Amino acid sequence: GFLLAVFAHMVAVWVWQAQEGEFSFFSVPLITSTTKDNFTVPMTTLVSWFTFITMGGLALNRVRRKHFELFFYAHHVTYCVLIPTVLWHAAASWQFLMPGLTAWFLDRCVRAFRSARAVKVLNCRAETCGAAGDITVIEAVRPFDYFAGHYAFLNITELSLFQWHPFTISSVAGSKVISFHIKSMGPGTWTGRLFDLVKAHQEAVSKGQEQFCAPPITLSLDGPTGQPIDFSKFSTVILVAGGIGITPCKSIFETFRSARAESLGPTLKRVHLMWAGRDMNLFTSIMGHSLRDLPQGPESAPPIFSANVFVDNPAALEVPPPLERASSSSSSSSEDPVNLSRISRLGRMNFPAEFDSIARGFLAEGEEPDAQRKTLVFVCGPPGITAICEGLCNERGWTFHTETFML
């Protein structure tokens, strides 16, 4: 909107100049007979074109996702040039700039204050989850209070002094420990270098090198950030996750399960988790102990918590893990504390069938038709899963919410 307003203003000036017979793009200074400060117009025009490139072109999704640092620092440089130019071009512009600049300055001061000190890291480990990729787990002393679903910005000095990256808090709200599960996005990336750093530390510790016993990272946190959801308005909460998108769902699910029944309120009656991934190791690594004792499917008897995990990796069909096809069940092994066979299925999620099963549960329990409208579907995953869930929620009149980081 800002860039469109600037361009419209530029076009209006060009039209006016053309009517005066003094139209010019680049001549500096431009002397006119009407006003004596028009020499700033060509200067402002040039800066505006620079702004269109840095704040418009570099903000395109394809550029921003692949070259985020270029996008980020170009914005800062642009403001350092644009603001003095605007103040020179229009002497009264400070009245319009001051409120926004004041709010931004105060926000930066608050964020700098609360993120200035390092957080005590209790544990960090690198875990390889097969086809699901590599995961870095960081656990630290909780530096602030947060709600389930909040996220925070992380800075690790060993990787970069200036880079701050947002990650969802995956631990239980109210816990004394705050945790993050961070997926490596490949060699050379910030997350990839983090995984390599922690993995090298693990290997050094395993070789008995005592100087490497301390955590290998210096962690600073800026948060919490995000608007928590008021779950008290819903009778049913369905959490849908794809891959590492489980992090907010994990925090919400485990926070509910660890809370006392009376603290959940009289409205909430069931919480069901649906999680798709490409390797069974992903499920056991992140939520194995949380899911091992759960019943199968959303129509199970109390407790109100249930879950299904879906291994959608075709290669898994050739491996004989303790999974089950379709909806048949098998008993979990008592020897394996994280055996998830009872809630595991091979193949992709069948959302219409799963949602229909949940809707039938409403009628089986004798709930009023309006109770179906008190259902929340919380999704964090790939765009395909998000689009399907949103369409089904619109058909059923359920509340839809999605979480994703598109920086």
PDB file of N, CA and C in Angstrom, residues 16 20-22 30-38:
ATOM      1  N   TRP A  16       1.477  17.233 -13.191  1.00  0.00           N
ATOM      2  CA  TRP A  16       1.528  18.673 -12.903  1.00  0.00           C
ATOM      3  C   TRP A  16       2.701  19.328 -13.613  1.00  0.00           C
ATOM      4  N   GLU A  20       2.836  22.264 -16.618  1.00  0.00           N
ATOM      5  CA  GLU A  20       3.599  23.501 -16.486  1.00  0.00           C
ATOM      6  C   GLU A  20       4.675  23.617 -17.559  1.00  0.00           C
ATOM      7  N   GLY A  21       4.850  22.571 -18.354  1.00  0.00           N
ATOM      8  CA  GLY A  21       5.871  22.588 -19.396  1.00  0.00           C
ATOM      9  C   GLY A  21       7.270  22.420 -18.859  1.00  0.00           C
ATOM     10  N   GLU A  22       7.425  21.862 -17.671  1.00  0.00           N
ATOM     11  CA  GLU A  22       8.729  21.721 -17.044  1.00  0.00           C
ATOM     12  C   GLU A  22       8.983  20.275 -16.620  1.00  0.00           C
ATOM     13  N   LEU A  30      15.836  21.168 -10.257  1.00  0.00           N
ATOM     14  CA  LEU A  30      14.810  21.536 -11.222  1.00  0.00           C
ATOM     15  C   LEU A  30      14.176  22.849 -10.747  1.00  0.00           C
ATOM     16  N   ILE A  31      14.452  23.948 -11.434  1.00  0.00           N
ATOM     17  CA  ILE A  31      13.961  25.260 -11.040  1.00  0.00           C
ATOM     18  C   ILE A  31      12.638  25.515 -11.751  1.00  0.00           C
ATOM     19  N   THR A  32      11.623  25.831 -10.960  1.00  0.00           N
ATOM     20  CA  THR A  32      10.323  26.155 -11.516  1.00  0.00           C
ATOM     21  C   THR A  32       9.921  27.542 -11.025  1.00  0.00           C
ATOM     22  N   SER A  33       8.945  28.098 -11.683  1.00  0.00           N
ATOM     23  CA  SER A  33       8.490  29.444 -11.338  1.00  0.00           C
ATOM     24  C   SER A  33       7.431  29.441 -10.245  1.00  0.00           C
ATOM     25  N   THR A  34       6.941  28.250  -9.869  1.00  0.00           N
ATOM     26  CA  THR A  34       5.839  28.196  -8.915  1.00  0.00           C
ATOM     27  C   THR A  34       6.318  28.073  -7.468  1.00  0.00           C
ATOM     28  N   THR A  35       7.269  27.196  -7.211  1.00  0.00           N
ATOM     29  CA  THR A  35       7.784  27.019  -5.858  1.00  0.00           C
ATOM     30  C   THR A  35       9.297  26.965  -5.898  1.00  0.00           C
ATOM     31  N   LYS A  36       9.901  27.227  -4.782  1.00  0.00           N
ATOM     32  CA  LYS A  36      11.358  27.269  -4.739  1.00  0.00           C
ATOM     33  C   LYS A  36      11.989  26.023  -4.129  1.00  0.00           C
ATOM     34  N   ASP A  37      11.171  25.033  -3.733  1.00  0.00           N
ATOM     35  CA  ASP A  37      11.756  23.824  -3.158  1.00  0.00           C
ATOM     36  C   ASP A  37      11.577  22.606  -4.062  1.00  0.00           C
ATOM     37  N   ASN A  38      11.298  22.833  -5.323  1.00  0.00           N
ATOM     38  CA  ASN A  38      11.074  21.713  -6.233  1.00  0.00           C
ATOM     39  C   ASN A  38      12.351  20.975  -6.595  1.00  0.00           C
TER      40      ASN A  38
END
